[in-house]
PDB file of C-alpha atoms in Angstrom:
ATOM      1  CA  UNK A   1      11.102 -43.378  10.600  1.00 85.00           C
ATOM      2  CA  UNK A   2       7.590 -43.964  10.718  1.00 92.00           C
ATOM      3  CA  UNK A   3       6.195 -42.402   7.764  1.00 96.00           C
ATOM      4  CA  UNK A   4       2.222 -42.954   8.447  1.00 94.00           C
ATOM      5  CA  UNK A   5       3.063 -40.301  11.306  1.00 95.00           C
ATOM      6  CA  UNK A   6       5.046 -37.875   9.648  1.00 97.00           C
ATOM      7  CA  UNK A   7       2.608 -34.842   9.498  1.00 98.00           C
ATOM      8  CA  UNK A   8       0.504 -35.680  12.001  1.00 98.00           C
ATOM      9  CA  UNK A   9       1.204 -33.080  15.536  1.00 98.00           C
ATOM     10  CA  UNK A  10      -0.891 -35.798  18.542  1.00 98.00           C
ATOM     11  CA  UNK A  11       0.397 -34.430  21.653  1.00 97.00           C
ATOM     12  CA  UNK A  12       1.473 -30.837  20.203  1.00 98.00           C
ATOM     13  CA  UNK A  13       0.273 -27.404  21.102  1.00 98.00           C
ATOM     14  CA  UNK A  14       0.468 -24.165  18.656  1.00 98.00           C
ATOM     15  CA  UNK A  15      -0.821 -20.958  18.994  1.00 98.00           C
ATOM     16  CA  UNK A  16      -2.376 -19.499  15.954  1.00 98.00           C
ATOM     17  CA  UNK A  17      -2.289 -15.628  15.971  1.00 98.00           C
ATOM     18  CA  UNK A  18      -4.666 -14.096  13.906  1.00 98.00           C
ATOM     19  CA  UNK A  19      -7.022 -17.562  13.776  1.00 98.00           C
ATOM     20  CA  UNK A  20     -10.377 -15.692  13.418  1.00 98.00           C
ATOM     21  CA  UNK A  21     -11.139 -15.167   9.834  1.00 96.00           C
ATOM     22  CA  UNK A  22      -9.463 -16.165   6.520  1.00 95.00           C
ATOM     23  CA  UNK A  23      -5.737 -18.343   5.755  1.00 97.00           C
ATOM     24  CA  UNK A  24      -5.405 -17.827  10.253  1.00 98.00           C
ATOM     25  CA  UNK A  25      -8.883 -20.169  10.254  1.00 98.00           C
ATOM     26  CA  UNK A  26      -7.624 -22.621   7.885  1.00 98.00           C
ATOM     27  CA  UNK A  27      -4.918 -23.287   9.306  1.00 98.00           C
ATOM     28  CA  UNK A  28      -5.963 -24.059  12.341  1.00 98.00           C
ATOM     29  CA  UNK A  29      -8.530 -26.828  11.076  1.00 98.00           C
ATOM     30  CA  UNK A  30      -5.315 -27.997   9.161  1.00 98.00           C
ATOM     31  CA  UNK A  31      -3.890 -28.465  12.197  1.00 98.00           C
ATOM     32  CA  UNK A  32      -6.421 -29.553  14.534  1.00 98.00           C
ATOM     33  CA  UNK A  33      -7.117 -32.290  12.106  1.00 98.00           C
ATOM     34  CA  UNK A  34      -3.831 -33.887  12.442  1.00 98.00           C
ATOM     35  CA  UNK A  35      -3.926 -34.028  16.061  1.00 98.00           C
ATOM     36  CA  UNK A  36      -2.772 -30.684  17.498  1.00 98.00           C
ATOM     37  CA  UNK A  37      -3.858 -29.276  20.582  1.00 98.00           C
ATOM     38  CA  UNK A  38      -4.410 -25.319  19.256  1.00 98.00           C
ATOM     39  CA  UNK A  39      -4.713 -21.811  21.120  1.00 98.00           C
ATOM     40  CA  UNK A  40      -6.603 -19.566  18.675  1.00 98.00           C
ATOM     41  CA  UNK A  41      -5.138 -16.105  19.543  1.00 98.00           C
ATOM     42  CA  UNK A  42      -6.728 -12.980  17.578  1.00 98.00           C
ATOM     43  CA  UNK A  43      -8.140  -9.559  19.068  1.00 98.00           C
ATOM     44  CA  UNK A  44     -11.607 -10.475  17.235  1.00 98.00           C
ATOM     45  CA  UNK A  45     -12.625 -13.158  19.808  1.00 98.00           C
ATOM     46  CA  UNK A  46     -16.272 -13.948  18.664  1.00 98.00           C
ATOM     47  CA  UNK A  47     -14.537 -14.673  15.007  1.00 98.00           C
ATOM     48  CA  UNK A  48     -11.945 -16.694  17.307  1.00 98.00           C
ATOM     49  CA  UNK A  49     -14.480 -18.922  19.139  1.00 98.00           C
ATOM     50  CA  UNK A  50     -16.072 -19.505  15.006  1.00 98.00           C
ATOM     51  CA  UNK A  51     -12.870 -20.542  14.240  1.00 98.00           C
ATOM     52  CA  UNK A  52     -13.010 -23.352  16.895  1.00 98.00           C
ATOM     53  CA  UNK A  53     -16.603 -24.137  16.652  1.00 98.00           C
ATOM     54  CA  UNK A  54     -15.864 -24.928  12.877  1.00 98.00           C
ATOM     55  CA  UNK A  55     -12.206 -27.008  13.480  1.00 98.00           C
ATOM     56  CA  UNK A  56     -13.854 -28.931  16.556  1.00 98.00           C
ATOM     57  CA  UNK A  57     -11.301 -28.355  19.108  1.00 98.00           C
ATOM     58  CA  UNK A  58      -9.481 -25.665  20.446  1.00 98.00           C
ATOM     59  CA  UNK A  59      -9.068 -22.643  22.747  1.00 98.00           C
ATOM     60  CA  UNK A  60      -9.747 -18.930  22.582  1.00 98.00           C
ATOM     61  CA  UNK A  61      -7.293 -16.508  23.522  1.00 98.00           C
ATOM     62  CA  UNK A  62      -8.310 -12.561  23.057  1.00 98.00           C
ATOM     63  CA  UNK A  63      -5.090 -10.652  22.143  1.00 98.00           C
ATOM     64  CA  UNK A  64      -3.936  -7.447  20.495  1.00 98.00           C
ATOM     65  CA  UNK A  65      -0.546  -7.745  19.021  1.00 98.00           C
ATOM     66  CA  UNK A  66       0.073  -4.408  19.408  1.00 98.00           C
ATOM     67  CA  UNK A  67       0.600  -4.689  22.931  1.00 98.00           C
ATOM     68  CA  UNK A  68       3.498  -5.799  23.895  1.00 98.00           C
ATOM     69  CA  UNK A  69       2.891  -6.378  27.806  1.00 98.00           C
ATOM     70  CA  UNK A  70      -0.282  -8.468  26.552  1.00 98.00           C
ATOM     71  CA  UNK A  71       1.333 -10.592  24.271  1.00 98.00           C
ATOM     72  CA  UNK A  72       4.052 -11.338  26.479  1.00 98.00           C
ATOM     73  CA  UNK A  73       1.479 -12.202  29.326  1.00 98.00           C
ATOM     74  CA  UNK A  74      -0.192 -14.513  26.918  1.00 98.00           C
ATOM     75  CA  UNK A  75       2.482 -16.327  25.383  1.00 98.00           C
ATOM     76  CA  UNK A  76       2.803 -17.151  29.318  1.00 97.00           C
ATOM     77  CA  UNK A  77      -0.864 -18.196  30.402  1.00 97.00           C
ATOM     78  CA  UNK A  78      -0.430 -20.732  26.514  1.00 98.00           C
ATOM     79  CA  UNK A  79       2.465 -23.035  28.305  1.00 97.00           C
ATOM     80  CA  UNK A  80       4.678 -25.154  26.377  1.00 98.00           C
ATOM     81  CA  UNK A  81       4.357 -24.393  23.174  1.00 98.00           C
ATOM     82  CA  UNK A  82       5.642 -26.839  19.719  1.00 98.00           C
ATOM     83  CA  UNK A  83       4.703 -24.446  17.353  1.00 98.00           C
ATOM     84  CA  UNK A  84       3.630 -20.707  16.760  1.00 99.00           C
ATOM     85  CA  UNK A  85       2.168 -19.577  13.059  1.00 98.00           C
ATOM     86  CA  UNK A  86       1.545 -16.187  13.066  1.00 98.00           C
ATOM     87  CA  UNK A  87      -0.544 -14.938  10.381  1.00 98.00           C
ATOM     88  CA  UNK A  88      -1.927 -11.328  10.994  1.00 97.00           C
ATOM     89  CA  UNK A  89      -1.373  -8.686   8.710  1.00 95.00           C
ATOM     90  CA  UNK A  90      -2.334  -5.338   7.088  1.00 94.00           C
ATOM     91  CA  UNK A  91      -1.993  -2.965   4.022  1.00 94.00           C
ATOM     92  CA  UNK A  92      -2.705   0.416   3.399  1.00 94.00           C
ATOM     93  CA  UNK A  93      -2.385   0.502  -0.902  1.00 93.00           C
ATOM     94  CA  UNK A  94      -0.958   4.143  -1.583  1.00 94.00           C
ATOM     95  CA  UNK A  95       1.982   5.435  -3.683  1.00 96.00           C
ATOM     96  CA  UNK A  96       5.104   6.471  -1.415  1.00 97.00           C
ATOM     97  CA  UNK A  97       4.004  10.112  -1.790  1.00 97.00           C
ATOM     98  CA  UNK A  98       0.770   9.567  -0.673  1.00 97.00           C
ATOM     99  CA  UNK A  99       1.541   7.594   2.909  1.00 97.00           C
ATOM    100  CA  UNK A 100       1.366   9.308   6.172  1.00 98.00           C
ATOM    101  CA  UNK A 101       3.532   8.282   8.710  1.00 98.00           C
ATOM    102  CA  UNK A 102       0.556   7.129  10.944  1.00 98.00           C
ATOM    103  CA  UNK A 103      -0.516   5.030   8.037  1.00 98.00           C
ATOM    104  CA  UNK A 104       3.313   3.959   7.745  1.00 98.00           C
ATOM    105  CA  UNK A 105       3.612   3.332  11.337  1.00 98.00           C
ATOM    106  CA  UNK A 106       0.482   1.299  11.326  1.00 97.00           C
ATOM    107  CA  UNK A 107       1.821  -0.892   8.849  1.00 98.00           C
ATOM    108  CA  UNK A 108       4.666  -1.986   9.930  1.00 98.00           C
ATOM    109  CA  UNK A 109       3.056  -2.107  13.779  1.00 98.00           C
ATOM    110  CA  UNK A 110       1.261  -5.592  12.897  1.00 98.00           C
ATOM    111  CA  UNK A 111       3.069  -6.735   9.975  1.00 98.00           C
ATOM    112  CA  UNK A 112       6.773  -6.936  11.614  1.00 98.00           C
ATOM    113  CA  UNK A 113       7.126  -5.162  15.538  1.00 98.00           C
ATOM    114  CA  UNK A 114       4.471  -7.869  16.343  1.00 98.00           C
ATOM    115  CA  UNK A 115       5.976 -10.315  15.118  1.00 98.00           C
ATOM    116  CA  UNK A 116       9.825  -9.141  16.706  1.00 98.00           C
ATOM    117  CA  UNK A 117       7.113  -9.482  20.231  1.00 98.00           C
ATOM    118  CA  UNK A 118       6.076 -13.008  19.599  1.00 98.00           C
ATOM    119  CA  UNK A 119       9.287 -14.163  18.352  1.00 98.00           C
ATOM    120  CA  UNK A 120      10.860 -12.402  21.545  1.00 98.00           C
ATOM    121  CA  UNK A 121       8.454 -14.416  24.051  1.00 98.00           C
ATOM    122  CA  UNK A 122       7.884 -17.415  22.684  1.00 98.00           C
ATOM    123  CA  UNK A 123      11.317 -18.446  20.991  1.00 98.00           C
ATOM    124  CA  UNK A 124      13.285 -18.498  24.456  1.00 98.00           C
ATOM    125  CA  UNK A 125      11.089 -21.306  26.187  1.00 98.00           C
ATOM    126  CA  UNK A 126      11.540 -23.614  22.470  1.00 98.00           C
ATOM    127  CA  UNK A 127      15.170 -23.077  23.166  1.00 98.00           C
ATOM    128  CA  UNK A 128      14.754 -24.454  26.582  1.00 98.00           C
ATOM    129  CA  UNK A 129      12.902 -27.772  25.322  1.00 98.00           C
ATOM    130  CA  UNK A 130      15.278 -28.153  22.310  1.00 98.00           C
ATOM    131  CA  UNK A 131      12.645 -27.696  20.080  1.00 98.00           C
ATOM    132  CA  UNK A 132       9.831 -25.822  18.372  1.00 98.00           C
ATOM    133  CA  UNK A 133       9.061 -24.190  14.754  1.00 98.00           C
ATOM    134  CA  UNK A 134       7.416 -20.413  14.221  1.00 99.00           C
ATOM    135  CA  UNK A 135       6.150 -20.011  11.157  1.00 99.00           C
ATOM    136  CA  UNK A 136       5.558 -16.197   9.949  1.00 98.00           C
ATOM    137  CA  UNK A 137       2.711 -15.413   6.849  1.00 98.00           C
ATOM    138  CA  UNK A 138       5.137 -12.844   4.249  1.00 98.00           C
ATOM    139  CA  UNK A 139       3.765 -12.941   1.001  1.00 97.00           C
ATOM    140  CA  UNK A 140       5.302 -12.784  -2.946  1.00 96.00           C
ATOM    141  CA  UNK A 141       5.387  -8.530  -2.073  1.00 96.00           C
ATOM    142  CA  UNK A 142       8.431  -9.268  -0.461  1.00 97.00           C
ATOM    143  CA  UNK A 143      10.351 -10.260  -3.632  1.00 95.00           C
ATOM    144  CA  UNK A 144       8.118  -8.504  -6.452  1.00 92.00           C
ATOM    145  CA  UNK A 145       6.391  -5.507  -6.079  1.00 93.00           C
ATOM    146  CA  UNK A 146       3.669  -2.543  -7.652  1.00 91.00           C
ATOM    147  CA  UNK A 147       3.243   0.549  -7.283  1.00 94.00           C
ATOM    148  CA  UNK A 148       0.774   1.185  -4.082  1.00 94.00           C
ATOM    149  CA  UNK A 149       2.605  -1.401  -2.159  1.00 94.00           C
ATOM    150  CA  UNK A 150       5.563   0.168  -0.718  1.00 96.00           C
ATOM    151  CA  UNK A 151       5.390  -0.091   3.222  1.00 97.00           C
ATOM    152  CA  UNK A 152       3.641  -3.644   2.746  1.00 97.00           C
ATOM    153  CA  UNK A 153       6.733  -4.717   0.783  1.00 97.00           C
ATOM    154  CA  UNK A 154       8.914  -3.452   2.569  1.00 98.00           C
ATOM    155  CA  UNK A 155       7.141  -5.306   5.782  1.00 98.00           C
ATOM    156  CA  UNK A 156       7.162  -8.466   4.408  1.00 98.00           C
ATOM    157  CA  UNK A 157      10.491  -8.259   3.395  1.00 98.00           C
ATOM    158  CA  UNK A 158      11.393  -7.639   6.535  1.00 98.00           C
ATOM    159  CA  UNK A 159       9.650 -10.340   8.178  1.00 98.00           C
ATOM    160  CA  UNK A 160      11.302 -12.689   5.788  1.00 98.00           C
ATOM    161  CA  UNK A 161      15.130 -11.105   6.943  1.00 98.00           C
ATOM    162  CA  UNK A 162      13.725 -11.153  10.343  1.00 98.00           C
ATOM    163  CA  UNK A 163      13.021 -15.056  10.620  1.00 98.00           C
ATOM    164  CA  UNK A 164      15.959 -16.145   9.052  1.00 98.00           C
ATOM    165  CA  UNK A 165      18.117 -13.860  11.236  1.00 98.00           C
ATOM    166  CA  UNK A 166      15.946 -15.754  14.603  1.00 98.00           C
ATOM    167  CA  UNK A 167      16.571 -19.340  12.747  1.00 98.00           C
ATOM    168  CA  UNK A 168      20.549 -18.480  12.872  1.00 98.00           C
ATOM    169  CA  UNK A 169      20.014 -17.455  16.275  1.00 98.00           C
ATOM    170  CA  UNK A 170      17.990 -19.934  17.522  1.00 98.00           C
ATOM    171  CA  UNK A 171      19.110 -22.847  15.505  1.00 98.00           C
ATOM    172  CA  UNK A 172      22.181 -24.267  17.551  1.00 98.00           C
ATOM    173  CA  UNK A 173      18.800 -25.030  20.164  1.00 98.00           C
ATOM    174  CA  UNK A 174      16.582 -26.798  17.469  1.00 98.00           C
ATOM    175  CA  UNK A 175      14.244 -24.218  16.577  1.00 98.00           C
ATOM    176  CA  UNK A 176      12.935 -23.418  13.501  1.00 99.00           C
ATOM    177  CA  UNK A 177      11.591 -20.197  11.821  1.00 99.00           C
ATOM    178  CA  UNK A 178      10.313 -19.991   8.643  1.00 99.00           C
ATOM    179  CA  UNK A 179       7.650 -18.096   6.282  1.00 98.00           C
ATOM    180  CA  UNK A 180       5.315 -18.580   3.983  1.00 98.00           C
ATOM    181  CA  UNK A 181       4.952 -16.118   1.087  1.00 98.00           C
ATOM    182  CA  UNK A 182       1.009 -16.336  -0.605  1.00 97.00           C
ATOM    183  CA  UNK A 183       0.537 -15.304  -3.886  1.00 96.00           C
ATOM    184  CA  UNK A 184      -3.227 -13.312  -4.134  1.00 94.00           C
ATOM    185  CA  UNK A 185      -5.572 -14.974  -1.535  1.00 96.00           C
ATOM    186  CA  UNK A 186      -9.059 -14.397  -1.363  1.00 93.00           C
ATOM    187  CA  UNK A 187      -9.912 -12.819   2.519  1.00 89.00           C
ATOM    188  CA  UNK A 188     -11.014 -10.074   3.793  1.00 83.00           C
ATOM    189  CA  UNK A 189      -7.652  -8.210   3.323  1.00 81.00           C
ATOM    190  CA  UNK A 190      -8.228  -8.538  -0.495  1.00 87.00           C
ATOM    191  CA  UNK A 191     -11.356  -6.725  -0.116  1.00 88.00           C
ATOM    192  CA  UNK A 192     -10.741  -3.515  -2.518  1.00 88.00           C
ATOM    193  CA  UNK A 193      -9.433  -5.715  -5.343  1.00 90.00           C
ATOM    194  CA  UNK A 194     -12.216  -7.880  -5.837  1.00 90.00           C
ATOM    195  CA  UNK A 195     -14.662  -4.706  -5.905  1.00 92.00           C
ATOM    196  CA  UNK A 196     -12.828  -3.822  -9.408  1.00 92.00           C
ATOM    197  CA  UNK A 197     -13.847  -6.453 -11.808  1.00 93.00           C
ATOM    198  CA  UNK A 198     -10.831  -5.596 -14.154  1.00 93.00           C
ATOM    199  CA  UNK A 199      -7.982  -5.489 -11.419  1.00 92.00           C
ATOM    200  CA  UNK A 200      -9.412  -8.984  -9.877  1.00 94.00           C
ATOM    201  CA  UNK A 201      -9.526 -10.675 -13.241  1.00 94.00           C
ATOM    202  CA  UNK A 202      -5.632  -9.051 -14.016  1.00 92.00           C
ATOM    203  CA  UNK A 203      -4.030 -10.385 -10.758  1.00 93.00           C
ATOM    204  CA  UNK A 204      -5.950 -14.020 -11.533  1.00 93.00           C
ATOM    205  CA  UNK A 205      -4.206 -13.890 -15.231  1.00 93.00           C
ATOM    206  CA  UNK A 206      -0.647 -13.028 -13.582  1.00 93.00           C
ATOM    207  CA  UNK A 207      -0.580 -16.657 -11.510  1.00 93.00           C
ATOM    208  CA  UNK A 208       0.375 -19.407 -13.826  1.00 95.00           C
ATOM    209  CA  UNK A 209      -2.647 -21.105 -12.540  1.00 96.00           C
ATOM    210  CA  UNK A 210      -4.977 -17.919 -13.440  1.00 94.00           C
ATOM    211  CA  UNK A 211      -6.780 -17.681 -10.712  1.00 95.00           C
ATOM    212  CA  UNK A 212      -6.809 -16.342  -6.680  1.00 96.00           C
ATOM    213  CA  UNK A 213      -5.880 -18.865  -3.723  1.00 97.00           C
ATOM    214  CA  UNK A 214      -8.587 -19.996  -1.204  1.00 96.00           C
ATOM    215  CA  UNK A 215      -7.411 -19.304   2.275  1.00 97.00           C
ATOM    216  CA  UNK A 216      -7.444 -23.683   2.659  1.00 97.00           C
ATOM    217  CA  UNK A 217      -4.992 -23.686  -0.359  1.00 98.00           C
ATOM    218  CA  UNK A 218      -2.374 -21.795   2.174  1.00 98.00           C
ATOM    219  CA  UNK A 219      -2.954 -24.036   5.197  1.00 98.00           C
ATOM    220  CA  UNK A 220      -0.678 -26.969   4.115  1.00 98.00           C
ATOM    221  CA  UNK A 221       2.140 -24.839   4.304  1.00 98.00           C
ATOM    222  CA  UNK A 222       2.137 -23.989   7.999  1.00 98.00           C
ATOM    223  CA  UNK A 223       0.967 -27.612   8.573  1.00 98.00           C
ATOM    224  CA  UNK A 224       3.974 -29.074   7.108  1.00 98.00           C
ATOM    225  CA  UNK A 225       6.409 -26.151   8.580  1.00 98.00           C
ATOM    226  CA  UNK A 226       5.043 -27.209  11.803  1.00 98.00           C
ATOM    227  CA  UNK A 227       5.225 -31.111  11.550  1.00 98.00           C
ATOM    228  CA  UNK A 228       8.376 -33.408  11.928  1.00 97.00           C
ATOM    229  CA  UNK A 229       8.228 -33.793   7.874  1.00 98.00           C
ATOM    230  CA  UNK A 230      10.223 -30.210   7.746  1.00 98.00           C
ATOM    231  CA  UNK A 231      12.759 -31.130  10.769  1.00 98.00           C
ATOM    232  CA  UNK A 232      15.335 -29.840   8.389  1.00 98.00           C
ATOM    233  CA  UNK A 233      13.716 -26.959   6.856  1.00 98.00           C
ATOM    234  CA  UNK A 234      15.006 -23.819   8.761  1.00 98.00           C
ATOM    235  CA  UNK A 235      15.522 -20.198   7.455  1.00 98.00           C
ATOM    236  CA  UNK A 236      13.716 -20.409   4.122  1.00 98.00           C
ATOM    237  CA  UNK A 237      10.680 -18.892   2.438  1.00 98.00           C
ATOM    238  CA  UNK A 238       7.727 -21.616   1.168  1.00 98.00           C
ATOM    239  CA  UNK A 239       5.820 -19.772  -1.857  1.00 98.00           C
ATOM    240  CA  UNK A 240       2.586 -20.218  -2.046  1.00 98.00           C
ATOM    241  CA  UNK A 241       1.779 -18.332  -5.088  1.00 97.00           C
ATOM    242  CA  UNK A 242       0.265 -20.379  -8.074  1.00 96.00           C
ATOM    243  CA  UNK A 243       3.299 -19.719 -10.101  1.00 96.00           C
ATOM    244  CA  UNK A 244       3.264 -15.813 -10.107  1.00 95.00           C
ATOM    245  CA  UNK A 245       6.832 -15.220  -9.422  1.00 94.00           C
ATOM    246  CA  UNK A 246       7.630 -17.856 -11.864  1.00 94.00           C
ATOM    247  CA  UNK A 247       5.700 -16.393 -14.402  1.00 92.00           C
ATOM    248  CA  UNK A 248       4.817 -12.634 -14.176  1.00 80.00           C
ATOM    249  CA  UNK A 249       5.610 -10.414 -16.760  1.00 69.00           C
ATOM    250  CA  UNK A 250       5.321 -13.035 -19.200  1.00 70.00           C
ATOM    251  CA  UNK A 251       4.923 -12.819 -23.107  1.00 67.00           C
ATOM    252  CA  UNK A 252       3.279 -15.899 -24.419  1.00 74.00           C
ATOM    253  CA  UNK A 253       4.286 -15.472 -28.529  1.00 65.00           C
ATOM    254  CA  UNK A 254       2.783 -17.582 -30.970  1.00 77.00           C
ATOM    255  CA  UNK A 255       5.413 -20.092 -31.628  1.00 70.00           C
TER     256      UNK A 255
END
């Protein structure tokens, strides 16, 4: 084993879905920096070419998830792919009373059907190399939850049942599917919390760290799922929350 090599990806390709903006545009500089030859793949394609202007290197590929025919034509024009990391996602925050089924729908749309789509179209040709790792973006809502969170739990959640039942499936052929669970990240999807002083400052108090994630913080992650140094990590959930599932709910007495 040649250990100077073992997170570096020279002759790989991986698609990035949702590479445009926030922990999607990290990781692909993560992984253009140790050698990988990257598709950027988001709907938002000026924020997609940005994305490689700022890595160096790269190529754009305009996509909506939510069409299946178009994904599936894509994953085709990409070739031979080593790795897929698929980070797009959305929430609507509204108590279970409150949601409307288009909201619902909506939800679950681009946080797990679009995934089942990718999964569907690019896991096949892996199988046919022997090789290749997807790595999905959950987050800690799929384990511990709040109230206003219920269809994004419950889509992450999923996602996380969903890649572990595709790394039994597709394990016997050498590929590997796992996810990466942030804690609270600071992007664009964060937007409404850090408008409200008090509820930013209460979810950086709830991380053992006490403080948010920067979207680079998360990019190691996929890097590493992707690269030979996880070869034997299949199935499993990385968390990438500063110690908030460790530590929530906490009382610190004065001992």
């Amino acid at each position: 084993m040649d250990y100077t090599r073992l997170f570096r990806l020279d002759g790989r390709r991986v698609a990035v879905v949702g590479g445009a903006s926030g922990i999607g545009r990290e990781v692909v500089g993560a992984l253009v920096a140790q050698g990988a030859d990257v598709v950027v793949a988001d709907r938002d394609e000026k924020g997609a070419g940005e994305t490689v202007r700022l890595a160096g290197a790269g190529s754009v590929c305009t996509l909506d998830v939510l069409d299946a025919d178009a994904t599936r034509t894509a994953v085709e024009g990409w070739g031979p792919l080593d790795g897929l990391v698929v980070t797009v996602g959305a929430n609507v925050r509204k108590r279970i009373a409150d949601y409307t089924l288009d909201e619902f729908d909506r939800v679950i749309a681009l946080n797990l059907r679009s995934y089942l789509t990718l999964v569907q179209a690019v896991a096949p040709g892996m199988a046919e190399r022997g090789r290749g790792s997807v790595v999905g973006f959950a987050s800690m809502r799929a384990f511990q939850v709040e109230p206003g969170q219920g269809a994004y739990a419950a889509s992450k959640a999923g996602l996380v049942q969903l890649l572990r039942t595709a790394a039994a499936e597709w394990g016997p052929q050498g590929v590997r599917f796992n996810a990466v669970a942030p804690g609270v990240v600071r992007t664009p999807l964060t937007d409404q919390i850090a408008a409200d002083p008090a509820w930013y400052d209460a979810y950086a108090q709830a991380s053992a760290l006490k403080r948010w994630a920067r979207a680079d913080e998360l990019a190691g992650a996929a890097a590493y799922l992707v690269s030979d140094a996880a070869t034997y990590v299949t199935g499993t959930v990385l968390t990438v929350d500063g110690g908030w599932t460790a530590v929530d709910g906490r009382y610190d007495p004065a001992l």
